[in-house]
GROMACS .gro file of N, CA and C in nm:
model
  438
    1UNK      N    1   3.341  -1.966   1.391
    1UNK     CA    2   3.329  -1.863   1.291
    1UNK      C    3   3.183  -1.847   1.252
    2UNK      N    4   3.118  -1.722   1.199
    2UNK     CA    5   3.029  -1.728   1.211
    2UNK      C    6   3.008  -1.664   1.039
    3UNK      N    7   2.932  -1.690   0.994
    3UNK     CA    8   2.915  -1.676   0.792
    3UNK      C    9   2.866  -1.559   0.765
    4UNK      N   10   2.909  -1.526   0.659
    4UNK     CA   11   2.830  -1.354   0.656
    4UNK      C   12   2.697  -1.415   0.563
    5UNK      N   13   2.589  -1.356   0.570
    5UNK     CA   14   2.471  -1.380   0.486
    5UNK      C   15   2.490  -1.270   0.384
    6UNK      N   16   2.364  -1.288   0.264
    6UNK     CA   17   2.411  -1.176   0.150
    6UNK      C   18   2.250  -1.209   0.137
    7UNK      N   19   2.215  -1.121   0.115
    7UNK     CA   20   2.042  -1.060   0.035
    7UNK      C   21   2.090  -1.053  -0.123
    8UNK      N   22   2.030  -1.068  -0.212
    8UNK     CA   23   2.026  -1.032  -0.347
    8UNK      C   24   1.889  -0.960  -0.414
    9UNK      N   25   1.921  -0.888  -0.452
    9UNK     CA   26   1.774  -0.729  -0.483
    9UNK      C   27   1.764  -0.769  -0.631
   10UNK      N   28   1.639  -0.804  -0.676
   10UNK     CA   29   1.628  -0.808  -0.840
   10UNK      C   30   1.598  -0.679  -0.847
   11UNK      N   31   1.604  -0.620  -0.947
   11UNK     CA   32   1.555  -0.501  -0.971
   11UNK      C   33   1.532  -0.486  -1.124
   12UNK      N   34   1.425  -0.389  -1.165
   12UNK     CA   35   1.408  -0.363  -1.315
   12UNK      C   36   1.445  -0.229  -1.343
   13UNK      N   37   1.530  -0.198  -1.432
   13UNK     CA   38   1.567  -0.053  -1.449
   13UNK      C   39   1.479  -0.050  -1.544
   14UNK      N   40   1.446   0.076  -1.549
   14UNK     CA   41   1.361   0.164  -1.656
   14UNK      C   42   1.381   0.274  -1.673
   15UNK      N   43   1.402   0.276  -1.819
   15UNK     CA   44   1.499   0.372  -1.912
   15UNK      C   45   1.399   0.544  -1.840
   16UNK      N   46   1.430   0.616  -1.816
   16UNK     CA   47   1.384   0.733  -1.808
   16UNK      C   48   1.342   0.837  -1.950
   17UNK      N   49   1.437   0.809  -2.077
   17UNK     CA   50   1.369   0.872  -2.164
   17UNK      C   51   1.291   0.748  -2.255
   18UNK      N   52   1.217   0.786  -2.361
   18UNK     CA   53   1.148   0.719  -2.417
   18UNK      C   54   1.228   0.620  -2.561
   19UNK      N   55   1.358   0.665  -2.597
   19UNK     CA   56   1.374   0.546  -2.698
   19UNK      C   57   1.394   0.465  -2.718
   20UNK      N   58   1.398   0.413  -2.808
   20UNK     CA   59   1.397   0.203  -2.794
   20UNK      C   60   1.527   0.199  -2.820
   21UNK      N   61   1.627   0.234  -2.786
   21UNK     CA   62   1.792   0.221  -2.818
   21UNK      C   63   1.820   0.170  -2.697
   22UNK      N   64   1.916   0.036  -2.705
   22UNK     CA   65   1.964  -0.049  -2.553
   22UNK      C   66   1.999   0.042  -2.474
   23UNK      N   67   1.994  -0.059  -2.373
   23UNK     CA   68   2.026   0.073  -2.246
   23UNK      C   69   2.164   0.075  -2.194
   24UNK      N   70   2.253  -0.009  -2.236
   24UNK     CA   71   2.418   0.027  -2.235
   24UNK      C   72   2.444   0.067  -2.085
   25UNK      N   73   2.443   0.000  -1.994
   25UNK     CA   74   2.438  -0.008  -1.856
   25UNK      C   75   2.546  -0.107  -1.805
   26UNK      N   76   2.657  -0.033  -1.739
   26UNK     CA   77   2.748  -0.112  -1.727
   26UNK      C   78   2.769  -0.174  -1.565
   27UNK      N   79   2.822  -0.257  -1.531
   27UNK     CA   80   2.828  -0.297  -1.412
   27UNK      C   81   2.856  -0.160  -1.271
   28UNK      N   82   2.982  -0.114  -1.338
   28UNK     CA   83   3.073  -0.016  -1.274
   28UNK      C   84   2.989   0.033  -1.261
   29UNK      N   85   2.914   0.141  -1.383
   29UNK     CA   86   2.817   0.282  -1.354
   29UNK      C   87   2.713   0.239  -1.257
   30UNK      N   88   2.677   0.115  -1.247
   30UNK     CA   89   2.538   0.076  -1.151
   30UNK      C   90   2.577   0.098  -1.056
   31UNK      N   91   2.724   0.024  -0.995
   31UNK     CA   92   2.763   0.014  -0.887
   31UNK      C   93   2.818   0.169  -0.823
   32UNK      N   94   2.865   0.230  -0.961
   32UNK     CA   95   2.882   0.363  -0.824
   32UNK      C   96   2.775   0.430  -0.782
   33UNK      N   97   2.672   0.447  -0.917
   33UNK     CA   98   2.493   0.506  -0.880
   33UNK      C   99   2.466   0.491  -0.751
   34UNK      N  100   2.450   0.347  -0.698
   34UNK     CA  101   2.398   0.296  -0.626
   34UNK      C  102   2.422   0.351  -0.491
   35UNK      N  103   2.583   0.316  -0.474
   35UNK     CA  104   2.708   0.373  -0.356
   35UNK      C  105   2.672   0.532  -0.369
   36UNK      N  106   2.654   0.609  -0.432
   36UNK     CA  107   2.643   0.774  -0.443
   36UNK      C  108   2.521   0.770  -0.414
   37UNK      N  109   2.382   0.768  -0.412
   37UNK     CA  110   2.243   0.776  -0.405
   37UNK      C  111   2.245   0.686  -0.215
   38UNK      N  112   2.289   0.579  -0.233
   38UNK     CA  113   2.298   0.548  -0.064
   38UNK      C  114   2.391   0.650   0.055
   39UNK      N  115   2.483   0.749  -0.037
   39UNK     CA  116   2.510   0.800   0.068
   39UNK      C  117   2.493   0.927   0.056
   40UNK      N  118   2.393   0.964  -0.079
   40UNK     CA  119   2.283   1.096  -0.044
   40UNK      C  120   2.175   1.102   0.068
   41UNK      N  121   2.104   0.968   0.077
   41UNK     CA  122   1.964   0.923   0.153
   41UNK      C  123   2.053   0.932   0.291
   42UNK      N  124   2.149   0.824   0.291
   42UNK     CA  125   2.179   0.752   0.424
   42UNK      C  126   2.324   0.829   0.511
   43UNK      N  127   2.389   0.927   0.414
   43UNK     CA  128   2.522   0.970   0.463
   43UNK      C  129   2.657   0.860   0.459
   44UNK      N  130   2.684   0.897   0.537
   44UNK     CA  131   2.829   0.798   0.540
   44UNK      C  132   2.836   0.676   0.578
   45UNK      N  133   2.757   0.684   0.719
   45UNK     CA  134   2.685   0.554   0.760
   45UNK      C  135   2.686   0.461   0.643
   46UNK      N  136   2.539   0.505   0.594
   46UNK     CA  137   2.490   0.406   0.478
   46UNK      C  138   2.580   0.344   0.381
   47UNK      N  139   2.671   0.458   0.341
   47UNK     CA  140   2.780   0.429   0.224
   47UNK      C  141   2.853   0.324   0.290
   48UNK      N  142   2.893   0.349   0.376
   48UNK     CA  143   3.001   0.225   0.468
   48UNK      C  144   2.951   0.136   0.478
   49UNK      N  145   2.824   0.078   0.511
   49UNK     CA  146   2.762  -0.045   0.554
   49UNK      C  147   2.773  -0.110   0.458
   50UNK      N  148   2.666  -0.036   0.366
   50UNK     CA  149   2.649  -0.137   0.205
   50UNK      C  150   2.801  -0.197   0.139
   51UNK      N  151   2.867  -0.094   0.159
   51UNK     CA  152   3.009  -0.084   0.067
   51UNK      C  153   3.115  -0.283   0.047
   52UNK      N  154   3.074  -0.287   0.205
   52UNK     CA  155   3.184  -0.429   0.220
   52UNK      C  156   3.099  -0.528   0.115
   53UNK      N  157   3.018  -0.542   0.145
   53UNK     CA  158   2.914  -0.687   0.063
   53UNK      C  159   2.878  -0.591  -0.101
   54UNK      N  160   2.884  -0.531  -0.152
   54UNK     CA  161   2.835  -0.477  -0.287
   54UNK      C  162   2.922  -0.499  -0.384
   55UNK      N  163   2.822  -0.560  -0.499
   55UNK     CA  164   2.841  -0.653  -0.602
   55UNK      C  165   2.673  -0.646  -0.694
   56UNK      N  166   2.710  -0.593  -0.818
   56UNK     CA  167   2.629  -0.621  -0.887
   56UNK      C  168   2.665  -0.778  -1.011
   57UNK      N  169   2.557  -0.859  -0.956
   57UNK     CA  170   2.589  -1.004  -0.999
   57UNK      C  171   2.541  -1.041  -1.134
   58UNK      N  172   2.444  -0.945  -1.195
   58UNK     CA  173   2.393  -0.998  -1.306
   58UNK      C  174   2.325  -0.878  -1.343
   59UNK      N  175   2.356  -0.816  -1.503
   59UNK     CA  176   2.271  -0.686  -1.558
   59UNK      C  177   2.262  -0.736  -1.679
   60UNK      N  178   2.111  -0.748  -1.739
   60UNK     CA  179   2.081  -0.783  -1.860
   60UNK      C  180   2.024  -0.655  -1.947
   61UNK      N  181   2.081  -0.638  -2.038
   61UNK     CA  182   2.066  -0.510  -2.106
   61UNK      C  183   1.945  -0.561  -2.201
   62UNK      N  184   1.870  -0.653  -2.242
   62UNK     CA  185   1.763  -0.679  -2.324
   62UNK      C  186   1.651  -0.725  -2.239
   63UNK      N  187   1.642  -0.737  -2.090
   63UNK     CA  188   1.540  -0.725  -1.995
   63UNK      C  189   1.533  -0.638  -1.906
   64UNK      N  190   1.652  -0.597  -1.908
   64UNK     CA  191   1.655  -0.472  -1.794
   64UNK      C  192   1.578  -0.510  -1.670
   65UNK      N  193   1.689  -0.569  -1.626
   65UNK     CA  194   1.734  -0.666  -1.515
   65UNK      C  195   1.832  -0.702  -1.437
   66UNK      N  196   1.867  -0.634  -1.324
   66UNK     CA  197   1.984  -0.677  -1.235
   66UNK      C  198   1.958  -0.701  -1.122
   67UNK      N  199   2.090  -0.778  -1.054
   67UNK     CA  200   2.083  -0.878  -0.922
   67UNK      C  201   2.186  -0.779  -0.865
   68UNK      N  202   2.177  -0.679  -0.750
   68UNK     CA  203   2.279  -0.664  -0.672
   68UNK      C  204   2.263  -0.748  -0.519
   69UNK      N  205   2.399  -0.776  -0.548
   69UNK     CA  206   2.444  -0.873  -0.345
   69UNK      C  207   2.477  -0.733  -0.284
   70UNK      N  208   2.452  -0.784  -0.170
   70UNK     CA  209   2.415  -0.682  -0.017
   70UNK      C  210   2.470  -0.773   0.039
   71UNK      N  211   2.490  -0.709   0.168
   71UNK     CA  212   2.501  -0.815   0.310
   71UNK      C  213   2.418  -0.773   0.352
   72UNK      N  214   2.354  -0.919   0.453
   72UNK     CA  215   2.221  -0.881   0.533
   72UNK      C  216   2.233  -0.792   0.609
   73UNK      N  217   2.136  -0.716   0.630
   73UNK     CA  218   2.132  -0.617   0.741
   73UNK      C  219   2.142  -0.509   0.636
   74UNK      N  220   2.222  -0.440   0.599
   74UNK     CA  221   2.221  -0.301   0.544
   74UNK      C  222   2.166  -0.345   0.408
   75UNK      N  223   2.128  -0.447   0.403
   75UNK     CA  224   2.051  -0.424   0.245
   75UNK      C  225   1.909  -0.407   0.250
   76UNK      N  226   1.868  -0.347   0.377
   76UNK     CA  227   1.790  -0.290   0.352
   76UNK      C  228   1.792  -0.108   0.375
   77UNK      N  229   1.890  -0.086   0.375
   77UNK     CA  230   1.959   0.043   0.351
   77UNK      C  231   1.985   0.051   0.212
   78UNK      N  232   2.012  -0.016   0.171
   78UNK     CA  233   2.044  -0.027   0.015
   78UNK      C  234   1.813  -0.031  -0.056
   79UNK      N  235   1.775  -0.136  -0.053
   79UNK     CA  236   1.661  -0.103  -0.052
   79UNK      C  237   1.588  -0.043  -0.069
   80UNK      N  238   1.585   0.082   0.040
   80UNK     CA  239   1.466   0.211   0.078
   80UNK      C  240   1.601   0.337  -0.022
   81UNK      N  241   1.708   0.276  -0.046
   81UNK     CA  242   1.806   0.374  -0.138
   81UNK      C  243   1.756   0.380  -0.296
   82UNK      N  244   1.718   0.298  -0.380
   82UNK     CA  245   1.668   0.206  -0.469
   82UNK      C  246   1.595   0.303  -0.546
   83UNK      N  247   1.480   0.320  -0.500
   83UNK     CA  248   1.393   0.392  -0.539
   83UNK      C  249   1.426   0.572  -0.570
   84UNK      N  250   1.528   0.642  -0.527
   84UNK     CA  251   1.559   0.783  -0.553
   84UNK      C  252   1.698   0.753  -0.645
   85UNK      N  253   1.703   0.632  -0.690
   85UNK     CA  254   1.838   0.640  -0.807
   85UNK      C  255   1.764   0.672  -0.922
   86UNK      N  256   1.807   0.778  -0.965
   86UNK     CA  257   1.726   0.867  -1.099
   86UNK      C  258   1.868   0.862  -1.231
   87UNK      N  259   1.983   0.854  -1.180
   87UNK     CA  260   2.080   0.830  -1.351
   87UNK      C  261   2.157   0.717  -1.335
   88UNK      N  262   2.202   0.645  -1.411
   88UNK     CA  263   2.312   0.545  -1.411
   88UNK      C  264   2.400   0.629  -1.555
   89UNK      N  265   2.548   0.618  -1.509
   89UNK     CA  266   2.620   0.689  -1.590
   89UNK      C  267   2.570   0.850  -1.667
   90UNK      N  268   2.529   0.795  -1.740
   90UNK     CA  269   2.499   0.972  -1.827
   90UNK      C  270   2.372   0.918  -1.868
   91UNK      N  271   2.303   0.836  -1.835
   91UNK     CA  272   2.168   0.772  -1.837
   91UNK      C  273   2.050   0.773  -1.756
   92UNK      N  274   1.908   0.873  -1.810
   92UNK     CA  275   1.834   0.879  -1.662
   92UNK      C  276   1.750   0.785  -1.673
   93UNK      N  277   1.753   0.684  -1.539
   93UNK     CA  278   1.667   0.555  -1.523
   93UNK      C  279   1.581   0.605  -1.443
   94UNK      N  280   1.519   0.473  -1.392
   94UNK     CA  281   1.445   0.433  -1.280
   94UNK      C  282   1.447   0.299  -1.200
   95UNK      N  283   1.494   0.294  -1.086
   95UNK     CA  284   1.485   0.164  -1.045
   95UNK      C  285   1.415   0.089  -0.982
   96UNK      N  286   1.353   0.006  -1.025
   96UNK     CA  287   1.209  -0.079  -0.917
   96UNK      C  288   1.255  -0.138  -0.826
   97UNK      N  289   1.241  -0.187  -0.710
   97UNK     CA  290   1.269  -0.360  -0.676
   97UNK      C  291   1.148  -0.400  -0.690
   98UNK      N  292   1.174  -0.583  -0.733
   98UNK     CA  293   1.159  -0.661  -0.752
   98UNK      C  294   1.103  -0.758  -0.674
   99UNK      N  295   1.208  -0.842  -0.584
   99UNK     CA  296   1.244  -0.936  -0.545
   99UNK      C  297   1.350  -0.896  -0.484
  100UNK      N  298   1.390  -0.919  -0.355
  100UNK     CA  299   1.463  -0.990  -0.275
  100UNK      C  300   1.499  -1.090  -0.279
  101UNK      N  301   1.604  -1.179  -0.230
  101UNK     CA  302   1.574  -1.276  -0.186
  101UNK      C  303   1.731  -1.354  -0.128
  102UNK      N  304   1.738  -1.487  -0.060
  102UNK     CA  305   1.885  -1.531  -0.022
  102UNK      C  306   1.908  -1.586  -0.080
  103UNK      N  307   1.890  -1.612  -0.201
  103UNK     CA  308   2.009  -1.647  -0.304
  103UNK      C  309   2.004  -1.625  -0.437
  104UNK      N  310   2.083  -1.644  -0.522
  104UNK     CA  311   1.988  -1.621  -0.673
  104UNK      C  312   1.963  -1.700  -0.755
  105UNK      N  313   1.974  -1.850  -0.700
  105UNK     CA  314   1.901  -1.945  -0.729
  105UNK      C  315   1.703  -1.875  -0.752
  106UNK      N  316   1.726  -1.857  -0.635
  106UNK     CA  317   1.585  -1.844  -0.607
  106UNK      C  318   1.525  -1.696  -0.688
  107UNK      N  319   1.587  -1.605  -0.657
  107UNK     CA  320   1.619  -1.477  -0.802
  107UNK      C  321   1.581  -1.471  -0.913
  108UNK      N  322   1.641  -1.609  -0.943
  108UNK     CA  323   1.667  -1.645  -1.125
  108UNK      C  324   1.518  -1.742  -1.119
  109UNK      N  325   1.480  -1.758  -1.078
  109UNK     CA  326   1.323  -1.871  -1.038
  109UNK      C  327   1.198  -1.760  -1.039
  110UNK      N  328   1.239  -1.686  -0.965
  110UNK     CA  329   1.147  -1.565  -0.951
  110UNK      C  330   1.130  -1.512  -1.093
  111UNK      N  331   1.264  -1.459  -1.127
  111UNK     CA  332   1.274  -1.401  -1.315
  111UNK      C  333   1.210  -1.507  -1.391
  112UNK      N  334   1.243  -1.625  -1.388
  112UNK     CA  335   1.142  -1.673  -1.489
  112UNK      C  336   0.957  -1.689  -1.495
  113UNK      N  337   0.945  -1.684  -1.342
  113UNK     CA  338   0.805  -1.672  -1.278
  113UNK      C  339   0.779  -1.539  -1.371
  114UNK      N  340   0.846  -1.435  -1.369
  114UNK     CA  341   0.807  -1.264  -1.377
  114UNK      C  342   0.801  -1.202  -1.478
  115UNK      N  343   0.881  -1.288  -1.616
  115UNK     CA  344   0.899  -1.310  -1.751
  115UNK      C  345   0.802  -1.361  -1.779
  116UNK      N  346   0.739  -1.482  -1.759
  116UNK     CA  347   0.638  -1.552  -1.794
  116UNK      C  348   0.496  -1.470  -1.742
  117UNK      N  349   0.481  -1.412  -1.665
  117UNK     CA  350   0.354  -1.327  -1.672
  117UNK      C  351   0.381  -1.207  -1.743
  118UNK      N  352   0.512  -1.140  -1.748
  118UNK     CA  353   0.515  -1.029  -1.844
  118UNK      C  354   0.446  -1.058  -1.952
  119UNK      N  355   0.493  -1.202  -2.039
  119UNK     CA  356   0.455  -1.268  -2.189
  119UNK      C  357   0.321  -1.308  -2.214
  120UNK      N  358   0.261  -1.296  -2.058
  120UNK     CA  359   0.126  -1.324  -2.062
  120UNK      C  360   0.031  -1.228  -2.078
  121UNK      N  361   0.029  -1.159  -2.036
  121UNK     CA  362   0.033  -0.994  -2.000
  121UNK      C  363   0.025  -0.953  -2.147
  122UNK      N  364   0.161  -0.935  -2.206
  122UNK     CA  365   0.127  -0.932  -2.384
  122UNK      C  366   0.089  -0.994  -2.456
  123UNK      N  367   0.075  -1.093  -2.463
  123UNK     CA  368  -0.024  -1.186  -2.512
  123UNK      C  369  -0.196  -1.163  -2.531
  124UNK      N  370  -0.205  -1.154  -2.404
  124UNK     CA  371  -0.349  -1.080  -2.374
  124UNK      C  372  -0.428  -0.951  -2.429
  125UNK      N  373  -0.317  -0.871  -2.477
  125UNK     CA  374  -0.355  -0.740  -2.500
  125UNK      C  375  -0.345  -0.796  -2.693
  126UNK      N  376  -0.352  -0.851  -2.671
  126UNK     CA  377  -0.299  -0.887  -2.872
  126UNK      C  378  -0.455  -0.959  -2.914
  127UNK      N  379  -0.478  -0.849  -2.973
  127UNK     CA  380  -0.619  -0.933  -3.081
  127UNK      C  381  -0.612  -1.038  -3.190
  128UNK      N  382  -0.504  -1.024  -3.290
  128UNK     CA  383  -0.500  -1.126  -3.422
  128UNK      C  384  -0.394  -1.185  -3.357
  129UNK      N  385  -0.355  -1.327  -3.469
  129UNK     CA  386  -0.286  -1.412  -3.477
  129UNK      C  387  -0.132  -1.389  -3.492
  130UNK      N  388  -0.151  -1.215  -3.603
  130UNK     CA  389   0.022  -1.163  -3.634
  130UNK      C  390   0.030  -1.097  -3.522
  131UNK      N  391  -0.048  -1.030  -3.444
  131UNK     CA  392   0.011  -0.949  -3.328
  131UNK      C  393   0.058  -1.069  -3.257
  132UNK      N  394  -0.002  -1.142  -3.190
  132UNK     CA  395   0.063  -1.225  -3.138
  132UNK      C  396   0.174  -1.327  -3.173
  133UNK      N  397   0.237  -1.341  -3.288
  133UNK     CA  398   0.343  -1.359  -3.350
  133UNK      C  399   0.429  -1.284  -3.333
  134UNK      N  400   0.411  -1.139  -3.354
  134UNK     CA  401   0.530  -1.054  -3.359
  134UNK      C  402   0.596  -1.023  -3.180
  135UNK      N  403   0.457  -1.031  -3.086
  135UNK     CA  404   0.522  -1.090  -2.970
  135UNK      C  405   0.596  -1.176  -2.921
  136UNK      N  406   0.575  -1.248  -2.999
  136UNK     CA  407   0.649  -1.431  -2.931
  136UNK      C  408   0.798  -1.376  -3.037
  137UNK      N  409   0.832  -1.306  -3.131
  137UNK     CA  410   0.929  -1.261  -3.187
  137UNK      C  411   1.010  -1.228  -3.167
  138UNK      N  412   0.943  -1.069  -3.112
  138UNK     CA  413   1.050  -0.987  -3.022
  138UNK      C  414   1.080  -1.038  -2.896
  139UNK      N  415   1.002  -1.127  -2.786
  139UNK     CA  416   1.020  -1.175  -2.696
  139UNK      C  417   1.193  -1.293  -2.714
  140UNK      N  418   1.178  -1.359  -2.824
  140UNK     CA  419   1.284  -1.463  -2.879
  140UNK      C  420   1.354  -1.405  -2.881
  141UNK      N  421   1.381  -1.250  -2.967
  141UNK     CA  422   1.541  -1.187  -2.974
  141UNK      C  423   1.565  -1.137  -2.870
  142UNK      N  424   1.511  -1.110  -2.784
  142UNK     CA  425   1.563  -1.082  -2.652
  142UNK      C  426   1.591  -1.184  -2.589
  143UNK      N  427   1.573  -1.325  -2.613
  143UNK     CA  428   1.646  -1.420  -2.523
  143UNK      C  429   1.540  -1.482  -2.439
  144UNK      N  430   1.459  -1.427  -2.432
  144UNK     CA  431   1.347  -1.460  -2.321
  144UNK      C  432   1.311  -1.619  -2.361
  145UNK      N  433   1.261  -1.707  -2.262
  145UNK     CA  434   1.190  -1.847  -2.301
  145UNK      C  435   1.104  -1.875  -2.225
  146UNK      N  436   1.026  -1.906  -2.306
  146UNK     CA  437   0.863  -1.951  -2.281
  146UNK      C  438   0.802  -2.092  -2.223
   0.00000   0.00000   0.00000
């Protein structure tokens, strides 16, 4: 017998309009976005390939952050798809990738690598002592750790 492999895509959504209201992003709506936009780019083909292995494994609505599984090989059909997903549900995003990678051990290693220069990143841009407080703040209610 021979094992199916699975790719896992980090990706950062980014809200398309400008307000600070969560982004209420549900597993389902990602997952059909995704399946509809792969078989705008790719046709039927594409839709079929991705379809058997697709699974969105992890969506964090206060980092705006998700892990979709692929199977190897068409996830990189899924991939070069990624970038022309413009709505999730009644929501217009944007989707980056990230990270790749085979597993999400390694995913979730990467996110904390990618978090931690985000925090650095703001940190840097902060002149006084309260700006940089109110960073390490909002960073906490979002869950994030330092």
């Amino acid at each position: 017998m021979v094992r199916f492999k699975n790719r896992y895509l980090t990706a950062e959504i980014i809200p398309g309009d400008s307000t600070t209201q969560p982004l209420n992003v549900k597993k389902y709506d990602l997952l059909a976005s995704v399946l509809d936009v792969t078989e705008q780019i790719h046709g039927e083909f594409g839709a079929a390939a991705i379809r058997n292995g697709l699974e969105i494994k992890y969506c964090n609505e206060s980092t705006q952050i998700a892990i979709i599984r692929c199977r190897h090989g068409p996830h990189r059909l899924l991939a070069s798809s990624l970038p022309f997903l413009s709505t999730v549900g009644k929501r217009k995003v944007q989707l980056q990738s990230v990270y790749t990678g085979a597993t999400m051990l390694r995913c979730f290693k990467f996110l904390k690598k990618f978090h931690e220069d985000k925090i650095n990143e703001a940190l840097k841009t902060c002149k006084t002592e309260q700006e940089k407080k109110k960073v390490i703040e909002t960073m906490s209610k979002a869950n994030l750790e330092f």
